[in-house]
């Protein structure tokens, strides 16, 4: 069931002529469901060869030698490369924080599964057989498998750095020391977040083709940010950007952030192999490779949280710090440490804050991004601490939350960290989700009917829920991602002109049949970009969606665009579509005016055609010459992030702090049941109130929210990339890495609210990450609410049966 409301009132039906705001069926789905969409797995040019990788079995070891003679003698082997070969001909991958990394392990391996050699053969089977013939000798080194051992620096992953600390920082907003000294209560707690990731349907893959005549590359790949992170590929090849064209298929088979950088290594290696052989080379990692060493794990954090609270329940100060296990190398996801500052105090009004982190290197797979990008970990830790604070001062946790929520009259609200919340009514959201639970579950026969709850406890099953209002920062100005490479002096001397913009680029052409072709500069991972863009452009040009096709530019055609990440595309696509619509109309009017020998002011546009105001002349799109085969587009438009146009964000932008101009929010209440005999947690029902501003397509938003909740359930209860003490990964199959399924996903009752953003062109906010951010926090708090009679609290995720039973045994 879904309901919609604007500012607490039901949404009136959209005008019949409007497509935006309606649940139009996704235009992508027919091709996807009928197999007409090519994924990387489907792309295989003539004369294509196949690549396989030899991977290290040890977490930490010196490579003494690699014997490739037997592999090279395999009758179907075409090429073998090691780090020594690529070091002689190519470049290292662009490192972060000054760490150099080669696409193949060079002299030392730093995580189990790190590639040490590549083999190219006639087919993948032969390539794998040849890989088995490679013999490598190692001297094993002690592994570093957690942040505690990493912080001692007794064993170093990168000896030239002299430390395993990749980066650290501390931010003070207000007089933290004085605030905590004056508080009636100081609540201190520690929390742990396990290593998880997105595990998309399609693993990372590439097909590389080197053209010796032009000395350039065409590389098909499923990178999520293929224009933004293209340097990971072309810098490794040692070629200029214009010589390495990255192409993405119509759909990249899911990502959830994991393909932002994961797969770039494969693109570079396949490109090198194709360059050596002057033939196409293909590689798609298998599922075991993905899980074991596919560069696709995400955050693993230990949190320390302090709250300063007065006797009346007012939160006066927050002190939150964490140690993040980055794995063997610092990669692009470093900004995951900073993004939480965009929702520093989440939905709560707290003026004084300390925020600190240490980013440490261990012998594990390097981190990539994942849906929520650090915000879900921050929200989990803060919400758990909020519960502890409520218990300390003797207040109901929901009443405690309500007292400290940011009131609607303070919107737009400026955080201590300088980001600004645009709009929303957080207290109303919490009241409404409580009303929903009261009306449906705390009533006679409901899941939380007191009599039923008591009866279930006698059976060893404890039920509860603890709702909260959680936030989803949207459409960030990604300039802050380079903060880690800047010195304190450089940051202090920044001006507004130094802020990198990364606008969203759209291009339009006319096809031979007169249809409008709109081209994106970002890949799609199943979010529905083509549908939403079709709806937006249909409204802007007052034409039928059936007269619009959406396609994708390659990296050489597109400007350096950030792309689909950070709950960005609803905001950026709608703004870009409005601008592109105006640009198309202006171009059509100019073309008609030139043809008719009049001024553009004498021409008007209406419903897909231009007309001469004082005559009968008119031209439709089909009357104009096709432009899809030309180098120049009919029209282009670059939509600048709205935060860059608002003075309110100048302070955060200049200080290179996370700036997100649209903040969506959820109020979620999962009804959980904990079986204290076996430690299992069942979610009986999940209630969610969701506000993403203007809803562009309700059906797509519902799918995004429900899918994100499923991710949150997996992270809270099931998923973890665990390692043993020797640094060996323990989740190397889908029997080990447990994903949520129909067995774990409950009925979800979703209610929409619409509080349009005053800062974005359409009023839209993000919708893709809120569910995982919220579910990751409110499922553990609801488990604690259920176990309150036993005085048992969990403090880590995932809340697995064995960890929960351990907690219960400690209280027995």
mmCIF file of N, CA and C in Angstrom, residues 388-508:
data_model
loop_
_atom_site.group_PDB
_atom_site.id
_atom_site.type_symbol
_atom_site.label_atom_id
_atom_site.label_comp_id
_atom_site.label_asym_id
_atom_site.label_seq_id
_atom_site.Cartn_x
_atom_site.Cartn_y
_atom_site.Cartn_z
ATOM 1 N N UNK A 388 20.662 4.555 23.959
ATOM 2 C CA UNK A 388 21.378 4.434 25.227
ATOM 3 C C UNK A 388 21.184 5.677 26.085
ATOM 4 N N UNK A 389 21.199 6.842 25.448
ATOM 5 C CA UNK A 389 20.994 8.086 26.196
ATOM 6 C C UNK A 389 19.591 8.145 26.787
ATOM 7 N N UNK A 390 18.587 7.734 26.020
ATOM 8 C CA UNK A 390 17.208 7.741 26.525
ATOM 9 C C UNK A 390 17.080 6.836 27.751
ATOM 10 N N UNK A 391 17.709 5.655 27.689
ATOM 11 C CA UNK A 391 17.649 4.752 28.845
ATOM 12 C C UNK A 391 18.341 5.366 30.059
ATOM 13 N N UNK A 392 19.446 6.079 29.807
ATOM 14 C CA UNK A 392 20.205 6.670 30.910
ATOM 15 C C UNK A 392 19.395 7.725 31.653
ATOM 16 N N UNK A 393 18.658 8.563 30.924
ATOM 17 C CA UNK A 393 17.890 9.627 31.580
ATOM 18 C C UNK A 393 16.471 9.185 31.929
ATOM 19 N N UNK A 394 16.150 7.923 31.655
ATOM 20 C CA UNK A 394 14.860 7.380 32.044
ATOM 21 C C UNK A 394 13.705 7.849 31.201
ATOM 22 N N UNK A 395 13.935 8.089 29.915
ATOM 23 C CA UNK A 395 12.877 8.544 29.030
ATOM 24 C C UNK A 395 12.529 7.471 28.006
ATOM 25 N N UNK A 396 11.294 7.496 27.521
ATOM 26 C CA UNK A 396 10.913 6.667 26.396
ATOM 27 C C UNK A 396 11.755 7.082 25.188
ATOM 28 N N UNK A 397 12.373 6.135 24.477
ATOM 29 C CA UNK A 397 13.271 6.492 23.363
ATOM 30 C C UNK A 397 12.600 7.306 22.267
ATOM 31 N N UNK A 398 11.309 7.061 22.000
ATOM 32 C CA UNK A 398 10.626 7.845 20.973
ATOM 33 C C UNK A 398 10.387 9.263 21.460
ATOM 34 N N UNK A 399 9.984 9.412 22.723
ATOM 35 C CA UNK A 399 9.794 10.750 23.290
ATOM 36 C C UNK A 399 11.114 11.509 23.331
ATOM 37 N N UNK A 400 12.187 10.807 23.651
ATOM 38 C CA UNK A 400 13.519 11.425 23.680
ATOM 39 C C UNK A 400 13.889 11.936 22.284
ATOM 40 N N UNK A 401 13.634 11.121 21.270
ATOM 41 C CA UNK A 401 13.906 11.541 19.903
ATOM 42 C C UNK A 401 13.060 12.756 19.527
ATOM 43 N N UNK A 402 11.772 12.676 19.825
ATOM 44 C CA UNK A 402 10.864 13.754 19.453
ATOM 45 C C UNK A 402 11.314 15.082 20.051
ATOM 46 N N UNK A 403 11.763 15.052 21.276
ATOM 47 C CA UNK A 403 12.181 16.270 21.951
ATOM 48 C C UNK A 403 13.369 16.926 21.259
ATOM 49 N N UNK A 404 14.215 16.125 20.623
ATOM 50 C CA UNK A 404 15.460 16.652 20.067
ATOM 51 C C UNK A 404 15.453 16.817 18.555
ATOM 52 N N UNK A 405 14.320 16.491 17.895
ATOM 53 C CA UNK A 405 14.261 16.649 16.449
ATOM 54 C C UNK A 405 14.293 18.120 16.043
ATOM 55 N N UNK A 406 14.869 18.385 14.890
ATOM 56 C CA UNK A 406 14.896 19.737 14.344
ATOM 57 C C UNK A 406 13.466 20.147 13.990
ATOM 58 N N UNK A 407 12.959 21.252 14.512
ATOM 59 C CA UNK A 407 11.574 21.641 14.207
ATOM 60 C C UNK A 407 11.448 22.199 12.790
ATOM 61 N N UNK A 408 10.275 22.061 12.186
ATOM 62 C CA UNK A 408 10.105 22.492 10.787
ATOM 63 C C UNK A 408 10.295 23.981 10.587
ATOM 64 N N UNK A 409 10.020 24.780 11.615
ATOM 65 C CA UNK A 409 10.156 26.234 11.454
ATOM 66 C C UNK A 409 11.608 26.672 11.319
ATOM 67 N N UNK A 410 12.555 25.774 11.597
ATOM 68 C CA UNK A 410 13.964 26.119 11.440
ATOM 69 C C UNK A 410 14.511 25.765 10.058
ATOM 70 N N UNK A 411 13.648 25.230 9.191
ATOM 71 C CA UNK A 411 14.075 24.927 7.825
ATOM 72 C C UNK A 411 14.089 26.194 6.974
ATOM 73 N N UNK A 412 15.047 26.369 6.077
ATOM 74 C CA UNK A 412 16.266 25.582 5.913
ATOM 75 C C UNK A 412 17.152 25.667 7.160
ATOM 76 N N UNK A 413 17.731 24.538 7.519
ATOM 77 C CA UNK A 413 18.475 24.408 8.765
ATOM 78 C C UNK A 413 19.960 24.220 8.472
ATOM 79 N N UNK A 414 20.786 25.046 9.098
ATOM 80 C CA UNK A 414 22.228 24.962 8.884
ATOM 81 C C UNK A 414 22.871 24.131 9.982
ATOM 82 N N UNK A 415 23.578 23.094 9.570
ATOM 83 C CA UNK A 415 24.275 22.217 10.498
ATOM 84 C C UNK A 415 25.553 22.864 11.019
ATOM 85 N N UNK A 416 26.073 22.395 12.154
ATOM 86 C CA UNK A 416 27.386 22.874 12.589
ATOM 87 C C UNK A 416 28.450 22.667 11.518
ATOM 88 N N UNK A 417 28.305 21.613 10.700
ATOM 89 C CA UNK A 417 29.268 21.306 9.639
ATOM 90 C C UNK A 417 28.990 22.079 8.364
ATOM 91 N N UNK A 418 28.109 23.054 8.414
ATOM 92 C CA UNK A 418 27.860 24.037 7.358
ATOM 93 C C UNK A 418 26.932 23.572 6.240
ATOM 94 N N UNK A 419 26.627 22.279 6.155
ATOM 95 C CA UNK A 419 25.625 21.856 5.180
ATOM 96 C C UNK A 419 24.246 22.339 5.626
ATOM 97 N N UNK A 420 23.307 22.382 4.679
ATOM 98 C CA UNK A 420 21.984 22.936 4.961
ATOM 99 C C UNK A 420 20.916 21.935 4.565
ATOM 100 N N UNK A 421 20.000 21.652 5.487
ATOM 101 C CA UNK A 421 18.822 20.866 5.164
ATOM 102 C C UNK A 421 17.795 21.791 4.524
ATOM 103 N N UNK A 422 17.270 21.383 3.379
ATOM 104 C CA UNK A 422 16.421 22.295 2.620
ATOM 105 C C UNK A 422 14.995 22.394 3.139
ATOM 106 N N UNK A 423 14.350 21.266 3.434
ATOM 107 C CA UNK A 423 12.949 21.309 3.844
ATOM 108 C C UNK A 423 12.571 19.989 4.495
ATOM 109 N N UNK A 424 11.483 20.009 5.242
ATOM 110 C CA UNK A 424 10.994 18.782 5.862
ATOM 111 C C UNK A 424 10.373 19.052 7.219
ATOM 112 N N UNK A 425 9.561 18.116 7.664
ATOM 113 C CA UNK A 425 8.936 18.190 8.985
ATOM 114 C C UNK A 425 9.214 16.871 9.686
ATOM 115 N N UNK A 426 10.334 16.806 10.386
ATOM 116 C CA UNK A 426 10.758 15.574 11.020
ATOM 117 C C UNK A 426 9.836 15.164 12.186
ATOM 118 N N UNK A 427 9.421 16.099 13.065
ATOM 119 C CA UNK A 427 8.495 15.679 14.136
ATOM 120 C C UNK A 427 7.193 15.110 13.587
ATOM 121 N N UNK A 428 6.650 15.718 12.531
ATOM 122 C CA UNK A 428 5.404 15.203 11.956
ATOM 123 C C UNK A 428 5.607 13.800 11.402
ATOM 124 N N UNK A 429 6.773 13.541 10.820
ATOM 125 C CA UNK A 429 7.057 12.214 10.281
ATOM 126 C C UNK A 429 7.108 11.177 11.395
ATOM 127 N N UNK A 430 7.764 11.512 12.506
ATOM 128 C CA UNK A 430 7.846 10.563 13.612
ATOM 129 C C UNK A 430 6.472 10.341 14.236
ATOM 130 N N UNK A 431 5.701 11.410 14.394
ATOM 131 C CA UNK A 431 4.339 11.242 14.924
ATOM 132 C C UNK A 431 3.512 10.346 14.017
ATOM 133 N N UNK A 432 3.639 10.545 12.703
ATOM 134 C CA UNK A 432 2.828 9.777 11.769
ATOM 135 C C UNK A 432 3.198 8.296 11.790
ATOM 136 N N UNK A 433 4.489 7.971 11.838
ATOM 137 C CA UNK A 433 4.858 6.557 11.846
ATOM 138 C C UNK A 433 4.413 5.911 13.148
ATOM 139 N N UNK A 434 4.427 6.665 14.240
ATOM 140 C CA UNK A 434 3.908 6.136 15.497
ATOM 141 C C UNK A 434 2.398 5.892 15.402
ATOM 142 N N UNK A 435 1.693 6.817 14.767
ATOM 143 C CA UNK A 435 0.255 6.640 14.572
ATOM 144 C C UNK A 435 -0.039 5.384 13.758
ATOM 145 N N UNK A 436 0.739 5.172 12.706
ATOM 146 C CA UNK A 436 0.537 4.006 11.848
ATOM 147 C C UNK A 436 0.731 2.724 12.645
ATOM 148 N N UNK A 437 1.797 2.676 13.457
ATOM 149 C CA UNK A 437 2.048 1.484 14.264
ATOM 150 C C UNK A 437 0.946 1.300 15.301
ATOM 151 N N UNK A 438 0.531 2.386 15.944
ATOM 152 C CA UNK A 438 -0.551 2.291 16.943
ATOM 153 C C UNK A 438 -1.833 1.760 16.310
ATOM 154 N N UNK A 439 -2.186 2.319 15.151
ATOM 155 C CA UNK A 439 -3.460 1.964 14.518
ATOM 156 C C UNK A 439 -3.469 0.539 13.981
ATOM 157 N N UNK A 440 -2.302 0.053 13.541
ATOM 158 C CA UNK A 440 -2.263 -1.241 12.869
ATOM 159 C C UNK A 440 -1.695 -2.377 13.703
ATOM 160 N N UNK A 441 -0.816 -2.067 14.676
ATOM 161 C CA UNK A 441 -0.105 -3.145 15.356
ATOM 162 C C UNK A 441 -0.222 -3.136 16.870
ATOM 163 N N UNK A 442 -0.392 -1.974 17.494
ATOM 164 C CA UNK A 442 -0.526 -1.952 18.950
ATOM 165 C C UNK A 442 -1.992 -2.073 19.361
ATOM 166 N N UNK A 443 -2.772 -2.579 18.466
ATOM 167 C CA UNK A 443 -4.205 -2.733 18.683
ATOM 168 C C UNK A 443 -4.528 -4.216 18.874
ATOM 169 N N UNK A 444 -5.770 -4.500 19.177
ATOM 170 C CA UNK A 444 -6.196 -5.879 19.387
ATOM 171 C C UNK A 444 -5.947 -6.699 18.113
ATOM 172 N N UNK A 445 -5.237 -7.791 18.277
ATOM 173 C CA UNK A 445 -4.929 -8.664 17.148
ATOM 174 C C UNK A 445 -3.728 -8.234 16.343
ATOM 175 N N UNK A 446 -3.152 -7.066 16.651
ATOM 176 C CA UNK A 446 -1.986 -6.587 15.923
ATOM 177 C C UNK A 446 -0.718 -7.290 16.365
ATOM 178 N N UNK A 447 0.337 -7.108 15.592
ATOM 179 C CA UNK A 447 1.600 -7.769 15.902
ATOM 180 C C UNK A 447 2.163 -7.340 17.251
ATOM 181 N N UNK A 448 1.824 -6.136 17.699
ATOM 182 C CA UNK A 448 2.305 -5.625 18.984
ATOM 183 C C UNK A 448 1.178 -5.484 19.997
ATOM 184 N N UNK A 449 0.090 -6.199 19.778
ATOM 185 C CA UNK A 449 -0.970 -6.297 20.778
ATOM 186 C C UNK A 449 -0.324 -6.783 22.079
ATOM 187 N N UNK A 450 -0.443 -6.042 23.190
ATOM 188 C CA UNK A 450 0.242 -6.420 24.433
ATOM 189 C C UNK A 450 -0.002 -7.866 24.858
ATOM 190 N N UNK A 451 -1.195 -8.360 24.653
ATOM 191 C CA UNK A 451 -1.476 -9.742 25.035
ATOM 192 C C UNK A 451 -0.695 -10.726 24.168
ATOM 193 N N UNK A 452 -0.634 -10.428 22.867
ATOM 194 C CA UNK A 452 0.116 -11.302 21.964
ATOM 195 C C UNK A 452 1.612 -11.225 22.252
ATOM 196 N N UNK A 453 2.103 -10.017 22.529
ATOM 197 C CA UNK A 453 3.522 -9.844 22.856
ATOM 198 C C UNK A 453 3.886 -10.673 24.080
ATOM 199 N N UNK A 454 3.034 -10.641 25.104
ATOM 200 C CA UNK A 454 3.309 -11.402 26.323
ATOM 201 C C UNK A 454 3.258 -12.904 26.061
ATOM 202 N N UNK A 455 2.286 -13.318 25.252
ATOM 203 C CA UNK A 455 2.172 -14.729 24.916
ATOM 204 C C UNK A 455 3.415 -15.209 24.164
ATOM 205 N N UNK A 456 3.890 -14.399 23.244
ATOM 206 C CA UNK A 456 5.069 -14.759 22.474
ATOM 207 C C UNK A 456 6.313 -14.859 23.365
ATOM 208 N N UNK A 457 6.402 -13.994 24.367
ATOM 209 C CA UNK A 457 7.557 -14.045 25.275
ATOM 210 C C UNK A 457 7.599 -15.377 26.016
ATOM 211 N N UNK A 458 6.436 -15.890 26.370
ATOM 212 C CA UNK A 458 6.393 -17.193 27.035
ATOM 213 C C UNK A 458 6.901 -18.293 26.119
ATOM 214 N N UNK A 459 6.844 -18.069 24.792
ATOM 215 C CA UNK A 459 7.357 -19.025 23.806
ATOM 216 C C UNK A 459 8.822 -18.760 23.471
ATOM 217 N N UNK A 460 9.422 -17.756 24.137
ATOM 218 C CA UNK A 460 10.820 -17.425 23.865
ATOM 219 C C UNK A 460 11.014 -16.493 22.698
ATOM 220 N N UNK A 461 9.948 -15.798 22.293
ATOM 221 C CA UNK A 461 10.043 -14.878 21.164
ATOM 222 C C UNK A 461 9.633 -13.478 21.621
ATOM 223 N N UNK A 462 10.548 -12.530 21.395
ATOM 224 C CA UNK A 462 10.365 -11.170 21.902
ATOM 225 C C UNK A 462 10.173 -10.214 20.721
ATOM 226 N N UNK A 463 9.123 -9.393 20.809
ATOM 227 C CA UNK A 463 8.779 -8.481 19.722
ATOM 228 C C UNK A 463 8.987 -7.030 20.140
ATOM 229 N N UNK A 464 9.253 -6.193 19.167
ATOM 230 C CA UNK A 464 9.384 -4.773 19.447
ATOM 231 C C UNK A 464 9.635 -3.969 18.188
ATOM 232 N N UNK A 465 9.613 -2.661 18.342
ATOM 233 C CA UNK A 465 9.982 -1.741 17.267
ATOM 234 C C UNK A 465 10.493 -0.458 17.891
ATOM 235 N N UNK A 466 11.387 0.199 17.201
ATOM 236 C CA UNK A 466 11.862 1.508 17.627
ATOM 237 C C UNK A 466 12.078 2.386 16.411
ATOM 238 N N UNK A 467 11.073 3.210 16.068
ATOM 239 C CA UNK A 467 11.202 4.065 14.882
ATOM 240 C C UNK A 467 12.157 5.222 15.110
ATOM 241 N N UNK A 468 12.609 5.781 14.004
ATOM 242 C CA UNK A 468 13.465 6.962 14.034
ATOM 243 C C UNK A 468 13.318 7.694 12.710
ATOM 244 N N UNK A 469 13.704 8.960 12.712
ATOM 245 C CA UNK A 469 13.739 9.752 11.484
ATOM 246 C C UNK A 469 15.183 9.811 11.019
ATOM 247 N N UNK A 470 15.431 9.265 9.833
ATOM 248 C CA UNK A 470 16.786 9.231 9.285
ATOM 249 C C UNK A 470 16.825 9.997 7.969
ATOM 250 N N UNK A 471 18.002 10.460 7.603
ATOM 251 C CA UNK A 471 18.134 11.401 6.487
ATOM 252 C C UNK A 471 18.977 10.839 5.352
ATOM 253 N N UNK A 472 18.643 11.293 4.145
ATOM 254 C CA UNK A 472 19.341 10.892 2.927
ATOM 255 C C UNK A 472 19.844 12.137 2.203
ATOM 256 N N UNK A 473 21.120 12.494 2.386
ATOM 257 C CA UNK A 473 21.653 13.658 1.667
ATOM 258 C C UNK A 473 21.696 13.379 0.175
ATOM 259 N N UNK A 474 21.324 14.370 -0.627
ATOM 260 C CA UNK A 474 21.149 14.147 -2.060
ATOM 261 C C UNK A 474 21.907 15.172 -2.886
ATOM 262 N N UNK A 475 22.424 14.711 -4.019
ATOM 263 C CA UNK A 475 23.005 15.576 -5.052
ATOM 264 C C UNK A 475 24.181 16.395 -4.527
ATOM 265 N N UNK A 476 25.135 15.721 -3.932
ATOM 266 C CA UNK A 476 26.266 16.433 -3.363
ATOM 267 C C UNK A 476 27.151 17.100 -4.395
ATOM 268 N N UNK A 477 27.774 18.187 -3.985
ATOM 269 C CA UNK A 477 28.839 18.817 -4.776
ATOM 270 C C UNK A 477 30.107 18.023 -4.467
ATOM 271 N N UNK A 478 30.556 17.217 -5.402
ATOM 272 C CA UNK A 478 31.554 16.191 -5.117
ATOM 273 C C UNK A 478 32.970 16.764 -5.032
ATOM 274 N N UNK A 479 33.085 18.058 -5.088
ATOM 275 C CA UNK A 479 34.383 18.717 -4.933
ATOM 276 C C UNK A 479 35.083 18.288 -3.641
ATOM 277 N N UNK A 480 34.316 17.978 -2.594
ATOM 278 C CA UNK A 480 34.945 17.619 -1.319
ATOM 279 C C UNK A 480 35.702 16.290 -1.404
ATOM 280 N N UNK A 481 35.469 15.503 -2.473
ATOM 281 C CA UNK A 481 36.133 14.202 -2.606
ATOM 282 C C UNK A 481 37.647 14.336 -2.742
ATOM 283 N N UNK A 482 38.123 15.495 -3.164
ATOM 284 C CA UNK A 482 39.566 15.689 -3.320
ATOM 285 C C UNK A 482 40.200 16.312 -2.075
ATOM 286 N N UNK A 483 39.418 16.506 -1.022
ATOM 287 C CA UNK A 483 39.927 17.136 0.192
ATOM 288 C C UNK A 483 41.114 16.374 0.786
ATOM 289 N N UNK A 484 41.096 15.050 0.641
ATOM 290 C CA UNK A 484 42.144 14.218 1.224
ATOM 291 C C UNK A 484 43.507 14.492 0.606
ATOM 292 N N UNK A 485 43.516 14.985 -0.620
ATOM 293 C CA UNK A 485 44.786 15.248 -1.303
ATOM 294 C C UNK A 485 45.291 16.668 -1.048
ATOM 295 N N UNK A 486 44.499 17.491 -0.377
ATOM 296 C CA UNK A 486 44.855 18.901 -0.175
ATOM 297 C C UNK A 486 45.482 19.105 1.206
ATOM 298 N N UNK A 487 46.409 20.040 1.286
ATOM 299 C CA UNK A 487 47.007 20.388 2.574
ATOM 300 C C UNK A 487 46.090 21.345 3.320
ATOM 301 N N UNK A 488 46.339 21.489 4.618
ATOM 302 C CA UNK A 488 45.555 22.429 5.421
ATOM 303 C C UNK A 488 45.681 23.846 4.867
ATOM 304 N N UNK A 489 46.883 24.187 4.399
ATOM 305 C CA UNK A 489 47.099 25.524 3.845
ATOM 306 C C UNK A 489 46.279 25.732 2.575
ATOM 307 N N UNK A 490 46.257 24.705 1.717
ATOM 308 C CA UNK A 490 45.485 24.822 0.481
ATOM 309 C C UNK A 490 44.002 24.983 0.777
ATOM 310 N N UNK A 491 43.507 24.258 1.756
ATOM 311 C CA UNK A 491 42.092 24.382 2.117
ATOM 312 C C UNK A 491 41.824 25.762 2.701
ATOM 313 N N UNK A 492 42.720 26.240 3.538
ATOM 314 C CA UNK A 492 42.533 27.546 4.177
ATOM 315 C C UNK A 492 42.538 28.681 3.159
ATOM 316 N N UNK A 493 43.245 28.501 2.043
ATOM 317 C CA UNK A 493 43.367 29.566 1.042
ATOM 318 C C UNK A 493 42.373 29.432 -0.106
ATOM 319 N N UNK A 494 41.468 28.492 -0.013
ATOM 320 C CA UNK A 494 40.500 28.297 -1.093
ATOM 321 C C UNK A 494 39.544 29.482 -1.200
ATOM 322 N N UNK A 495 39.055 29.693 -2.411
ATOM 323 C CA UNK A 495 38.003 30.678 -2.638
ATOM 324 C C UNK A 495 36.848 29.981 -3.341
ATOM 325 N N UNK A 496 35.782 30.698 -3.512
ATOM 326 C CA UNK A 496 34.614 30.127 -4.172
ATOM 327 C C UNK A 496 34.937 29.692 -5.599
ATOM 328 N N UNK A 497 35.879 30.349 -6.240
ATOM 329 C CA UNK A 497 36.234 30.012 -7.618
ATOM 330 C C UNK A 497 36.994 28.696 -7.726
ATOM 331 N N UNK A 498 37.485 28.190 -6.608
ATOM 332 C CA UNK A 498 38.257 26.948 -6.633
ATOM 333 C C UNK A 498 37.375 25.699 -6.609
ATOM 334 N N UNK A 499 36.091 25.879 -6.443
ATOM 335 C CA UNK A 499 35.194 24.728 -6.298
ATOM 336 C C UNK A 499 34.950 24.074 -7.656
ATOM 337 N N UNK A 500 35.259 22.773 -7.756
ATOM 338 C CA UNK A 500 35.004 22.024 -8.993
ATOM 339 C C UNK A 500 33.510 21.724 -9.090
ATOM 340 N N UNK A 501 32.947 21.897 -10.284
ATOM 341 C CA UNK A 501 31.493 21.888 -10.400
ATOM 342 C C UNK A 501 30.897 20.546 -10.821
ATOM 343 N N UNK A 502 31.443 19.867 -11.805
ATOM 344 C CA UNK A 502 30.903 18.608 -12.310
ATOM 345 C C UNK A 502 29.405 18.687 -12.592
ATOM 346 N N UNK A 503 29.006 19.484 -13.576
ATOM 347 C CA UNK A 503 27.585 19.580 -13.905
ATOM 348 C C UNK A 503 27.083 18.299 -14.558
ATOM 349 N N UNK A 504 25.767 18.166 -14.673
ATOM 350 C CA UNK A 504 25.179 17.020 -15.366
ATOM 351 C C UNK A 504 24.948 17.413 -16.822
ATOM 352 N N UNK A 505 25.470 16.599 -17.737
ATOM 353 C CA UNK A 505 25.459 16.911 -19.166
ATOM 354 C C UNK A 505 24.400 16.083 -19.879
ATOM 355 N N UNK A 506 23.620 16.748 -20.722
ATOM 356 C CA UNK A 506 22.683 16.077 -21.621
ATOM 357 C C UNK A 506 22.883 16.627 -23.031
ATOM 358 N N UNK A 507 22.670 15.761 -24.018
ATOM 359 C CA UNK A 507 22.743 16.179 -25.419
ATOM 360 C C UNK A 507 21.506 15.676 -26.146
ATOM 361 N N UNK A 508 21.037 16.427 -27.129
ATOM 362 C CA UNK A 508 19.848 16.057 -27.897
ATOM 363 C C UNK A 508 20.161 16.074 -29.385
#
